């Protein structure tokens, strides 16, 4: 620092002299104890609400891997029997409150492996599913190639007849994924198939991408909702993915008590990596799906806070000499 | 450039030749060819580091030599080469920013240097060539050129003065730009060269360039036609240094001896050795821990990966086949790249950004010291000066203070108190100085009725008037200089203003001259050959000055040899009693010793005055010897010393003087506060024991109850042979008394002072110390030293008197390297303190009267001793707390940042999938969490300034690196681990059912990461907020601003499909997350849960026990009892009115630009 000018007197400002006005928070017992109490009570309140809500959510999970403890679909374990359809029967003793969501669950399945999503570098590379005999694969990459392809059909058994429960495949993917993030190539002559000209279907797929949903032309190509759901890679190796919603007709308010059959087209092999498959019926609440953890955690934390405020109160009452205020 | 280098190299080669030979008036010397032609550098000054061509490579090389940048570079290269989980951008971008910003800054600075160099190098000078005056550019000057310099010009190179326009063959210069001393110094021409500069034939032999400004040895051979070669000695008084300015002299001619990069100024330009603070050592230790953590994490993950892949079906499940390239890769190579990938993934655990932030904090923080108005001294008209900002926090860690006495504890403002002539005392009263003071007989100047014979009295006063190097200041305009000198001779009567117009290197001399003036003898001026004094009869006596035997700290005396008008040759000598008494006749000593000792006890500085008559042959011999010694090129100092010692014998003692040096303002108070803060104060002085002791009492370093232990020559006794034995005896005795008798308190040394037991003070003198330190090296030496150290450490204060400058440094080094390596601080104001200032961890210079050398070599300079209190107790304490917290916080926040990412590897098949998005990974340290901690580390005052000043004992709370020891480090690390575990497993449990939306839709892995990251950012920021005890508007702004910026950024980053991104991983992830009630609740819960222990700790930490209570609780729980009346300063708006300096602006910029990552990346790297 060079001294400049005739007078080197430092400036007398609050900033220079480190005397800016400041707020000095004081965590005195008078604040901490009621604070803990308040936070604790609030948390207990939230915890109770969460816990009650979570308890009210119904979940029906059935493992249909066919191996091990799972009894369902054992006939389909042998990969040679294709296509294989198996049945899963269950009965509901009471109304399953709607709207009901149908999930499939996979475990020991690592969707979050680097290189599975196209996180391999260069990131544009979809190897090893970039080209099939020098023709571009669409959609390329391992994730798309390994898309879950078991299908489920739900029947209610009413007087020994099977009545199809309508499953709604719309709105299972994120709105933004469907509407903005993913785009189909522009249609050629009104035909999506033509837009995908020059590409081939992923190796493991039975049908090309523009033909995924024959029932609904808007649900094809990259905008197929099952595809979008699959493409949102799961965080953990045991995960659920939303398959269908039951929102239509008489089942909009839930699945009434009775016997049901879930017909499963068993295509997806999981045995060779010791994975498991399951199918889940669940309803939701304001907090989403069933999750006991949050409620319990809130209750525990809340009680901890209350207990601690009590302990602190005792400590202060005991160790504080009366002439000392806090 | 290249050639210049080469010539410089040649010059370097020749350093083996001890001297250089220069032909003055180049080209005109026929003898030149007889000597081997020596090559010298040209006169180009190159202070710039770079040229256009080498800027890029050189600058990059310099930058990557810094560990932080190099580490980043390695990570970046690994990312580029190996297929790593994070893109090279994550580390490349910050690196690029830091490197670019630094390069631009350094480039600009270098450009300025180039400009300054050019200005110097192209400066027009006049050179005499073949008798003609030729204009040249400064850089063209060659060694041997005769250069003309006009008044107020700076010398273009180091010159030997040949001719001056002044009559007395002197010239005046100031060396303000060299060493800051602004007084005029006299330089002398080489005798016999004056007349014939144009036709000069001379050869100069002088030593090779060396950086010591005050040393120059040379010899000049002057040839004249038909005459014998005359040889003249050259000393520093003949050398005009480049950078100094010519004053009061119309013009001079000088011959260039050192040019360009070989001038003393350029040689001094090299930076000082870098001092590193303890905090930095702690950082490095922590860094190693974290590096081990990083490597072991990567190792664990790699191992587990291959163990896991060995299980059936896990290596390559059908849904995720390997690419051909992956299959072809060698297993071990794959393992290695996996290891590197994990390293890259976890590399954020090493807070590289911390280095940048720490540097930023130190740089900006040190301005608060320069800005502090309490350090402004109206007398010096200056505030504090910060030479290094690296040591700010070290000021808060000081355990030992070594202080000089004169000028530091005392004002160095000497006042003549009394004198004693031949055993009779002469008191001097201040008010009497106003009277004419011609004769003390008719005034009450003398208290005693007895007087010495008038003859002796006058002799004594003449001695005072002659034996010094004082100059009379010429305040008149320069043009009249010659006239003024005449005026003085003609009986120029001294007015009160002129009484003060003496200039001397030491204030003692001025005091003595003034003292003589009050007794009727006035010194009215001198030139190189004569001195004039006006005696009591108002008659001017002119003495021919034959020799000055300069003062030096080893001899501790100085002499002059003068020839009076009557032709008598007299030697006057004045010096410390210990150096005079052995050299005078014994019988006179006793009478005067009584006075000297009494005066010394009262704290006065005493000097003894002696004289000697030299007969003609005696003088001729002495004269010859002196001249010979002066002319010798080698060991001149030693030879001179020998002659001096030989001359200054058999003198006759005439009297002694007592000069008072008053204590500095609030010296005692400051010392008391520093001792209260647990620091041990050692006084190291060259002064006499009695004087120093009384100063110590006055400063309350020794109290009335203090038991003094003496380790002095006196205590050891006179017997030569037994001194060592006696020393050991004394040491053992003291050791037993001090160390064993005091209760063995394990509480640490810093508390022993407050124990109710006996206080001890130790007095050592230089002779004993050298005996101690240089004792026989056969083991007993170190035994002595250990005993001595132990005694010293148990004493309240230690006084070392009669110290040579080097001994001061020796003591500092001894304490510094003792057990526990305590932090030492040296305070001093004079050149003799430089060695200890450089030796100590922190060197403080006082802007005193003994020149600027101490200030130049110090780390911090303050105008007065009293400022030390605030510097240490407030600034040091605060800086330490700030930087310690900064360091710990940085490690903590990066640990809990990376730990979830590490844990995630267990759930993603060890595939190195990052938990967080690349943008978050990059921005975390740069933008989201960097500003609050920087603001904290600049503005935090966990205890208010006034409280810190009032309660010195608070300083002890942070003593011994309290906040950066392994304990606190462990606490912070555990906190980071706890938070990291909580963040990850909390969210993991929530994700046991990923359907967190009421619509039944599920969240994927990026939402998982974003939730963890959100919790992370909020927790670490709120954690800092909890630790912040001092919330200025800036703190509010950056803390809440950072959080707001995170949210805004996340909205923005996820709200737009960015064209440059391959995958829109985070597209709407953040917004979708916010639409889930469970996510909100989870975030809230985990933030509260992770901060709960902290809040609890803060709330429960209750000070109990006597020390903490008296010390005033740091714990916030009891804070209300402390009045904080500090903050009555007018509100913020004042600040805006005052954005005058650039730095203010930059400070504000930091705050306002916070969201703009550009500056931040420079900060956080």
Short mmCIF file of N, CA and C in Angstrom, two decimals, chain A residues 1 8-19 22-29 36 101 103 108-110 112-114 116 118-121 123 129 146 171-174 176 180-181 204 233 235 237 240 268-269 272-273 284-291 293 297-298 301 308 316 320 324, chain B residues 79 83-84 308 312-314 318-319 321 326 367-368 371-373 376 381 875 882 904 907-909 911-913 941 946 989-990 993 995 997-1005 1029-1031 1062-1065 1067-1068 1072 1077-1078 1081 1085 1089 1096 1099 1102 1109 1116-1117 1124 1126 1129 1135 1138 1144 1147:
data_model
loop_
_atom_site.label_atom_id
_atom_site.label_comp_id
_atom_site.label_asym_id
_atom_site.label_seq_id
_atom_site.Cartn_x
_atom_site.Cartn_y
_atom_site.Cartn_z
N UNK A 1 0.84 -1.19 0.00
CA UNK A 1 0.00 0.00 0.00
C UNK A 1 0.87 1.24 0.00
N UNK A 8 -2.66 10.93 5.48
CA UNK A 8 -2.88 9.50 5.38
C UNK A 8 -3.89 9.01 6.39
N UNK A 9 -4.61 9.96 6.96
CA UNK A 9 -5.56 9.56 7.99
C UNK A 9 -6.60 8.61 7.39
N UNK A 10 -6.78 7.46 8.02
CA UNK A 10 -7.79 6.54 7.49
C UNK A 10 -9.18 7.15 7.57
N UNK A 11 -10.01 6.73 6.66
CA UNK A 11 -11.36 7.26 6.66
C UNK A 11 -12.13 6.74 7.86
N UNK A 12 -12.89 7.62 8.41
CA UNK A 12 -13.66 7.21 9.58
C UNK A 12 -15.07 6.83 9.15
N UNK A 13 -15.19 5.68 8.55
CA UNK A 13 -16.52 5.20 8.21
C UNK A 13 -16.78 3.91 8.96
N UNK A 14 -18.04 3.64 9.13
CA UNK A 14 -18.41 2.43 9.87
C UNK A 14 -17.83 1.20 9.20
N UNK A 15 -17.79 1.23 7.89
CA UNK A 15 -17.29 0.06 7.17
C UNK A 15 -15.80 -0.12 7.41
N UNK A 16 -15.05 0.95 7.24
CA UNK A 16 -13.61 0.86 7.43
C UNK A 16 -13.24 0.45 8.84
N UNK A 17 -13.98 0.95 9.78
CA UNK A 17 -13.63 0.71 11.17
C UNK A 17 -14.28 -0.55 11.71
N UNK A 18 -14.85 -1.34 10.86
CA UNK A 18 -15.51 -2.59 11.25
C UNK A 18 -16.58 -2.32 12.29
N UNK A 19 -17.24 -1.20 12.12
CA UNK A 19 -18.29 -0.92 13.08
C UNK A 19 -19.62 -0.73 12.39
N UNK A 22 -24.81 -3.94 13.45
CA UNK A 22 -24.98 -5.38 13.30
C UNK A 22 -25.99 -5.91 14.30
N UNK A 23 -26.64 -6.94 13.86
CA UNK A 23 -27.58 -7.64 14.73
C UNK A 23 -26.83 -8.80 15.34
N UNK A 24 -26.91 -8.90 16.66
CA UNK A 24 -26.19 -9.98 17.31
C UNK A 24 -27.18 -10.93 17.94
N UNK A 25 -27.46 -11.98 17.24
CA UNK A 25 -28.47 -12.92 17.74
C UNK A 25 -27.98 -13.56 19.03
N UNK A 26 -28.88 -13.71 19.95
CA UNK A 26 -28.52 -14.29 21.23
C UNK A 26 -29.38 -15.52 21.44
N UNK A 27 -28.73 -16.65 21.48
CA UNK A 27 -29.47 -17.89 21.71
C UNK A 27 -29.56 -18.11 23.21
N UNK A 28 -30.36 -17.31 23.85
CA UNK A 28 -30.47 -17.47 25.30
C UNK A 28 -31.47 -18.57 25.59
N UNK A 29 -31.39 -19.05 26.81
CA UNK A 29 -32.30 -20.13 27.20
C UNK A 29 -33.75 -19.71 27.02
N UNK A 36 -37.47 -24.79 21.11
CA UNK A 36 -37.46 -26.24 20.97
C UNK A 36 -38.85 -26.82 21.18
N UNK A 101 -53.59 -46.75 -8.48
CA UNK A 101 -52.48 -46.71 -9.42
C UNK A 101 -51.86 -48.09 -9.50
N UNK A 103 -48.55 -50.07 -10.35
CA UNK A 103 -47.11 -49.91 -10.55
C UNK A 103 -46.50 -51.25 -10.86
N UNK A 108 -33.12 -55.13 -7.51
CA UNK A 108 -31.77 -55.49 -7.95
C UNK A 108 -31.57 -55.15 -9.43
N UNK A 109 -32.23 -54.12 -9.82
CA UNK A 109 -32.14 -53.67 -11.20
C UNK A 109 -31.49 -52.29 -11.18
N UNK A 110 -30.30 -52.20 -11.79
CA UNK A 110 -29.54 -50.95 -11.67
C UNK A 110 -29.76 -50.05 -12.87
N UNK A 112 -29.53 -47.03 -12.48
CA UNK A 112 -28.70 -45.85 -12.23
C UNK A 112 -27.22 -46.12 -12.47
N UNK A 113 -26.97 -47.13 -13.27
CA UNK A 113 -25.57 -47.39 -13.57
C UNK A 113 -25.10 -46.42 -14.64
N UNK A 114 -23.91 -45.86 -14.39
CA UNK A 114 -23.35 -44.95 -15.39
C UNK A 114 -23.05 -45.75 -16.65
N UNK A 116 -25.50 -46.71 -18.51
CA UNK A 116 -26.78 -47.30 -18.88
C UNK A 116 -27.61 -46.23 -19.58
N UNK A 118 -27.44 -42.67 -21.31
CA UNK A 118 -26.32 -42.39 -22.20
C UNK A 118 -25.32 -41.47 -21.51
N UNK A 119 -24.87 -41.89 -20.33
CA UNK A 119 -23.90 -41.08 -19.62
C UNK A 119 -22.49 -41.45 -20.00
N UNK A 120 -22.43 -42.43 -20.89
CA UNK A 120 -21.12 -42.78 -21.37
C UNK A 120 -20.60 -41.65 -22.25
N UNK A 121 -19.30 -41.49 -22.29
CA UNK A 121 -18.77 -40.44 -23.13
C UNK A 121 -18.18 -41.00 -24.41
N UNK A 123 -21.02 -38.29 -24.84
CA UNK A 123 -22.38 -38.50 -24.37
C UNK A 123 -23.36 -38.72 -25.53
N UNK A 129 -25.70 -49.63 -28.34
CA UNK A 129 -26.95 -49.68 -29.11
C UNK A 129 -27.11 -48.43 -29.96
N UNK A 146 -33.70 -51.73 -23.29
CA UNK A 146 -34.13 -52.65 -22.25
C UNK A 146 -35.46 -52.25 -21.64
N UNK A 171 -51.04 -39.76 -18.62
CA UNK A 171 -50.69 -39.05 -17.38
C UNK A 171 -49.84 -39.85 -16.43
N UNK A 172 -49.18 -40.90 -16.94
CA UNK A 172 -48.29 -41.62 -16.04
C UNK A 172 -46.88 -41.04 -16.08
N UNK A 173 -46.57 -40.34 -17.15
CA UNK A 173 -45.25 -39.70 -17.24
C UNK A 173 -45.39 -38.24 -16.83
N UNK A 174 -44.24 -37.62 -16.54
CA UNK A 174 -44.26 -36.19 -16.19
C UNK A 174 -44.83 -35.40 -17.35
N UNK A 176 -44.12 -32.48 -18.31
CA UNK A 176 -43.09 -31.80 -19.10
C UNK A 176 -42.34 -32.77 -19.99
N UNK A 180 -42.85 -31.34 -23.50
CA UNK A 180 -41.76 -30.45 -23.91
C UNK A 180 -40.45 -31.18 -24.14
N UNK A 181 -40.06 -31.97 -23.17
CA UNK A 181 -38.71 -32.52 -23.22
C UNK A 181 -38.51 -33.49 -24.38
N UNK A 204 -33.87 -55.38 -28.80
CA UNK A 204 -34.72 -56.22 -27.96
C UNK A 204 -36.21 -55.96 -28.14
N UNK A 233 -34.81 -42.53 -15.33
CA UNK A 233 -34.11 -43.61 -14.63
C UNK A 233 -34.29 -43.49 -13.13
N UNK A 235 -33.76 -43.92 -9.06
CA UNK A 235 -32.65 -43.50 -8.22
C UNK A 235 -31.95 -44.67 -7.56
N UNK A 237 -31.68 -49.15 -6.83
CA UNK A 237 -31.83 -50.42 -7.57
C UNK A 237 -33.17 -51.12 -7.33
N UNK A 240 -40.12 -48.64 -8.10
CA UNK A 240 -41.44 -48.80 -8.71
C UNK A 240 -41.49 -47.87 -9.90
N UNK A 268 -40.35 -60.08 -19.63
CA UNK A 268 -39.12 -59.39 -19.22
C UNK A 268 -38.27 -60.30 -18.36
N UNK A 269 -37.09 -60.70 -18.81
CA UNK A 269 -36.27 -61.62 -18.03
C UNK A 269 -35.52 -60.91 -16.91
N UNK A 272 -31.55 -63.80 -14.72
CA UNK A 272 -30.10 -63.94 -14.87
C UNK A 272 -29.32 -62.90 -14.09
N UNK A 273 -29.97 -61.87 -13.62
CA UNK A 273 -29.24 -60.95 -12.73
C UNK A 273 -29.86 -60.96 -11.34
N UNK A 284 -53.03 -42.97 -3.51
CA UNK A 284 -52.13 -41.93 -3.00
C UNK A 284 -52.90 -40.93 -2.17
N UNK A 285 -52.17 -40.06 -1.55
CA UNK A 285 -52.78 -38.97 -0.80
C UNK A 285 -52.02 -37.70 -1.16
N UNK A 286 -52.22 -36.66 -0.36
CA UNK A 286 -51.50 -35.41 -0.63
C UNK A 286 -49.99 -35.59 -0.51
N UNK A 287 -49.60 -36.60 0.24
CA UNK A 287 -48.15 -36.78 0.39
C UNK A 287 -47.58 -37.76 -0.62
N UNK A 288 -48.38 -38.20 -1.56
CA UNK A 288 -47.90 -39.17 -2.54
C UNK A 288 -48.23 -40.57 -2.09
N UNK A 289 -47.33 -41.52 -2.42
CA UNK A 289 -47.58 -42.91 -2.06
C UNK A 289 -47.32 -43.16 -0.59
N UNK A 290 -47.53 -44.42 -0.22
CA UNK A 290 -47.38 -44.78 1.20
C UNK A 290 -45.91 -44.64 1.59
N UNK A 291 -45.68 -43.95 2.67
CA UNK A 291 -44.32 -43.82 3.17
C UNK A 291 -44.37 -43.59 4.66
N UNK A 293 -41.92 -43.75 6.72
CA UNK A 293 -40.69 -43.17 7.27
C UNK A 293 -40.87 -41.72 7.70
N UNK A 297 -40.33 -40.33 11.37
CA UNK A 297 -39.18 -39.44 11.57
C UNK A 297 -39.64 -38.12 12.19
N UNK A 298 -40.75 -37.60 11.70
CA UNK A 298 -41.25 -36.35 12.27
C UNK A 298 -41.63 -36.54 13.72
N UNK A 301 -38.39 -36.85 15.79
CA UNK A 301 -37.70 -35.57 15.92
C UNK A 301 -38.48 -34.63 16.83
N UNK A 308 -35.92 -32.52 24.86
CA UNK A 308 -34.73 -31.70 25.10
C UNK A 308 -35.10 -30.38 25.75
N UNK A 316 -31.46 -25.82 33.61
CA UNK A 316 -31.36 -24.41 33.96
C UNK A 316 -31.92 -24.14 35.33
N UNK A 320 -28.75 -22.97 37.41
CA UNK A 320 -28.69 -21.52 37.34
C UNK A 320 -28.88 -20.94 38.73
N UNK A 324 -29.07 -15.05 38.57
CA UNK A 324 -28.68 -14.92 37.16
C UNK A 324 -29.91 -15.04 36.28
N UNK B 79 -9.90 -36.09 -16.33
CA UNK B 79 -11.25 -36.04 -16.87
C UNK B 79 -11.24 -36.05 -18.39
N UNK B 83 -12.44 -41.89 -19.25
CA UNK B 83 -13.89 -41.77 -19.30
C UNK B 83 -14.40 -41.60 -17.88
N UNK B 84 -14.53 -40.36 -17.44
CA UNK B 84 -14.89 -40.10 -16.05
C UNK B 84 -16.34 -39.67 -15.95
N UNK B 308 -18.11 -56.88 -6.18
CA UNK B 308 -19.54 -56.94 -6.51
C UNK B 308 -19.76 -57.51 -7.91
N UNK B 312 -22.65 -63.37 -9.41
CA UNK B 312 -23.30 -63.83 -10.63
C UNK B 312 -24.24 -62.77 -11.20
N UNK B 313 -24.10 -62.51 -12.43
CA UNK B 313 -25.07 -61.66 -13.13
C UNK B 313 -24.89 -60.17 -12.91
N UNK B 314 -23.95 -59.78 -12.04
CA UNK B 314 -23.86 -58.34 -11.75
C UNK B 314 -22.89 -57.62 -12.68
N UNK B 318 -28.04 -58.31 -18.78
CA UNK B 318 -28.38 -58.23 -20.20
C UNK B 318 -28.84 -56.85 -20.61
N UNK B 319 -29.42 -56.12 -19.67
CA UNK B 319 -29.99 -54.83 -20.05
C UNK B 319 -28.92 -53.77 -20.21
N UNK B 321 -25.31 -54.11 -21.56
CA UNK B 321 -24.10 -54.76 -22.04
C UNK B 321 -22.96 -53.77 -22.19
N UNK B 326 -15.00 -51.51 -24.11
CA UNK B 326 -14.87 -51.86 -22.70
C UNK B 326 -14.43 -53.31 -22.53
N UNK B 367 -6.91 -4.97 4.82
CA UNK B 367 -7.23 -3.55 4.66
C UNK B 367 -7.84 -2.97 5.92
N UNK B 368 -8.51 -3.82 6.69
CA UNK B 368 -9.10 -3.31 7.93
C UNK B 368 -8.01 -2.83 8.89
N UNK B 371 -6.90 0.49 7.47
CA UNK B 371 -7.96 1.49 7.57
C UNK B 371 -8.24 1.90 9.00
N UNK B 372 -7.75 1.15 9.96
CA UNK B 372 -8.14 1.41 11.33
C UNK B 372 -7.65 2.79 11.76
N UNK B 373 -8.58 3.61 12.13
CA UNK B 373 -8.18 4.97 12.48
C UNK B 373 -7.51 5.03 13.84
N UNK B 376 -3.90 5.46 13.61
CA UNK B 376 -3.36 6.67 13.03
C UNK B 376 -2.71 7.51 14.11
N UNK B 381 1.77 11.14 11.28
CA UNK B 381 0.85 11.37 10.15
C UNK B 381 0.69 10.11 9.31
N UNK B 875 -7.49 -7.23 16.28
CA UNK B 875 -7.33 -7.70 14.90
C UNK B 875 -6.83 -9.14 14.87
N UNK B 882 -11.72 -15.85 12.53
CA UNK B 882 -12.32 -15.85 11.19
C UNK B 882 -11.70 -16.91 10.31
N UNK B 904 -23.77 -42.99 -2.42
CA UNK B 904 -24.62 -43.35 -3.55
C UNK B 904 -23.97 -44.43 -4.39
N UNK B 907 -25.20 -47.82 -4.12
CA UNK B 907 -26.54 -48.10 -4.63
C UNK B 907 -26.63 -47.93 -6.14
N UNK B 908 -25.52 -47.68 -6.76
CA UNK B 908 -25.59 -47.57 -8.21
C UNK B 908 -24.53 -48.48 -8.85
N UNK B 909 -24.27 -49.56 -8.16
CA UNK B 909 -23.36 -50.55 -8.73
C UNK B 909 -21.95 -50.02 -8.91
N UNK B 911 -20.80 -47.45 -10.10
CA UNK B 911 -20.58 -47.11 -11.50
C UNK B 911 -20.15 -45.67 -11.68
N UNK B 912 -19.83 -44.99 -10.58
CA UNK B 912 -19.37 -43.59 -10.63
C UNK B 912 -20.43 -42.64 -11.15
N UNK B 913 -21.68 -43.01 -10.96
CA UNK B 913 -22.72 -42.06 -11.36
C UNK B 913 -22.75 -40.93 -10.35
N UNK B 941 -17.46 -10.70 14.11
CA UNK B 941 -16.90 -10.29 15.40
C UNK B 941 -17.65 -11.07 16.44
N UNK B 946 -14.84 -3.66 21.44
CA UNK B 946 -14.60 -3.02 22.74
C UNK B 946 -14.40 -4.04 23.84
N UNK B 989 -34.45 -43.16 2.62
CA UNK B 989 -35.65 -43.72 3.22
C UNK B 989 -36.91 -43.15 2.58
N UNK B 990 -36.88 -41.88 2.29
CA UNK B 990 -38.03 -41.27 1.64
C UNK B 990 -38.26 -41.93 0.28
N UNK B 993 -40.25 -45.44 -1.40
CA UNK B 993 -41.36 -45.42 -2.34
C UNK B 993 -41.20 -44.16 -3.18
N UNK B 995 -42.83 -42.93 -5.42
CA UNK B 995 -44.04 -42.22 -5.85
C UNK B 995 -44.35 -41.15 -4.83
N UNK B 997 -45.44 -38.05 -5.58
CA UNK B 997 -46.38 -37.05 -6.04
C UNK B 997 -47.81 -37.56 -5.85
N UNK B 998 -48.71 -36.68 -5.53
CA UNK B 998 -50.10 -37.11 -5.38
C UNK B 998 -50.64 -37.72 -6.68
N UNK B 999 -50.02 -37.38 -7.81
CA UNK B 999 -50.49 -37.92 -9.07
C UNK B 999 -50.00 -39.34 -9.29
N UNK B 1000 -49.26 -39.85 -8.33
CA UNK B 1000 -48.79 -41.22 -8.46
C UNK B 1000 -47.54 -41.36 -9.28
N UNK B 1001 -47.10 -40.26 -9.90
CA UNK B 1001 -45.89 -40.34 -10.71
C UNK B 1001 -44.66 -40.52 -9.81
N UNK B 1002 -43.59 -41.04 -10.42
CA UNK B 1002 -42.43 -41.34 -9.59
C UNK B 1002 -41.28 -40.39 -9.92
N UNK B 1003 -40.38 -40.29 -8.97
CA UNK B 1003 -39.18 -39.49 -9.15
C UNK B 1003 -38.01 -40.38 -9.54
N UNK B 1004 -37.11 -39.82 -10.30
CA UNK B 1004 -35.93 -40.58 -10.71
C UNK B 1004 -34.68 -40.18 -9.95
N UNK B 1005 -33.54 -40.58 -10.46
CA UNK B 1005 -32.31 -40.36 -9.70
C UNK B 1005 -31.92 -38.89 -9.63
N UNK B 1029 -22.12 -14.49 14.66
CA UNK B 1029 -22.54 -13.75 15.85
C UNK B 1029 -22.75 -12.28 15.54
N UNK B 1030 -22.37 -11.89 14.36
CA UNK B 1030 -22.33 -10.46 14.05
C UNK B 1030 -22.92 -10.28 12.66
N UNK B 1031 -24.18 -9.92 12.65
CA UNK B 1031 -24.87 -9.84 11.36
C UNK B 1031 -24.90 -8.41 10.87
N UNK B 1062 -26.59 -31.96 -23.92
CA UNK B 1062 -26.93 -33.18 -24.63
C UNK B 1062 -28.22 -33.75 -24.05
N UNK B 1063 -28.22 -33.84 -22.74
CA UNK B 1063 -29.41 -34.36 -22.08
C UNK B 1063 -29.95 -33.28 -21.17
N UNK B 1064 -31.22 -33.16 -21.14
CA UNK B 1064 -31.82 -32.18 -20.24
C UNK B 1064 -32.14 -32.90 -18.94
N UNK B 1065 -31.10 -33.33 -18.26
CA UNK B 1065 -31.30 -34.16 -17.08
C UNK B 1065 -32.17 -33.49 -16.03
N UNK B 1067 -34.27 -31.10 -16.40
CA UNK B 1067 -35.40 -30.34 -16.91
C UNK B 1067 -36.62 -30.56 -16.01
N UNK B 1068 -37.05 -29.50 -15.42
CA UNK B 1068 -38.22 -29.48 -14.52
C UNK B 1068 -38.08 -30.37 -13.30
N UNK B 1072 -40.69 -29.90 -10.28
CA UNK B 1072 -41.49 -31.07 -9.94
C UNK B 1072 -41.28 -31.47 -8.50
N UNK B 1077 -45.30 -32.53 -1.77
CA UNK B 1077 -45.35 -32.17 -0.35
C UNK B 1077 -44.33 -32.98 0.44
N UNK B 1078 -44.20 -34.25 0.07
CA UNK B 1078 -43.26 -35.10 0.81
C UNK B 1078 -41.85 -34.57 0.69
N UNK B 1081 -41.45 -31.69 2.98
CA UNK B 1081 -41.38 -32.11 4.38
C UNK B 1081 -40.05 -32.80 4.67
N UNK B 1085 -37.43 -31.53 7.40
CA UNK B 1085 -37.07 -32.44 8.50
C UNK B 1085 -35.56 -32.62 8.58
N UNK B 1089 -33.14 -31.61 11.55
CA UNK B 1089 -32.50 -32.70 12.26
C UNK B 1089 -30.98 -32.54 12.25
N UNK B 1096 -28.30 -27.39 19.92
CA UNK B 1096 -28.27 -27.92 21.27
C UNK B 1096 -26.94 -27.63 21.95
N UNK B 1099 -26.65 -24.11 22.81
CA UNK B 1099 -27.53 -23.77 23.92
C UNK B 1099 -27.02 -24.35 25.23
N UNK B 1102 -22.35 -24.06 28.57
CA UNK B 1102 -22.47 -23.06 29.63
C UNK B 1102 -21.13 -22.90 30.31
N UNK B 1109 -15.62 -17.46 33.62
CA UNK B 1109 -16.58 -16.45 34.05
C UNK B 1109 -15.95 -15.07 34.05
N UNK B 1116 -23.11 -17.82 23.85
CA UNK B 1116 -24.16 -16.84 23.61
C UNK B 1116 -25.20 -16.82 24.71
N UNK B 1117 -25.27 -17.89 25.48
CA UNK B 1117 -26.34 -17.96 26.46
C UNK B 1117 -26.24 -16.85 27.49
N UNK B 1124 -23.53 -4.12 24.64
CA UNK B 1124 -23.00 -3.89 23.30
C UNK B 1124 -23.36 -2.49 22.88
N UNK B 1126 -21.60 -0.70 21.20
CA UNK B 1126 -20.76 -0.35 20.07
C UNK B 1126 -21.55 0.20 18.91
N UNK B 1129 -23.42 3.50 15.70
CA UNK B 1129 -22.89 4.17 14.52
C UNK B 1129 -24.06 4.46 13.57
N UNK B 1135 -22.43 4.67 4.34
CA UNK B 1135 -21.44 3.93 3.57
C UNK B 1135 -21.49 4.33 2.11
N UNK B 1138 -19.80 7.21 0.75
CA UNK B 1138 -18.36 7.21 0.89
C UNK B 1138 -17.69 6.14 0.07
N UNK B 1144 -13.37 0.20 -1.66
CA UNK B 1144 -14.76 0.18 -1.23
C UNK B 1144 -15.60 -0.40 -2.33
N UNK B 1147 -15.29 -3.97 -2.67
CA UNK B 1147 -16.00 -4.70 -1.63
C UNK B 1147 -17.47 -4.82 -1.95
#
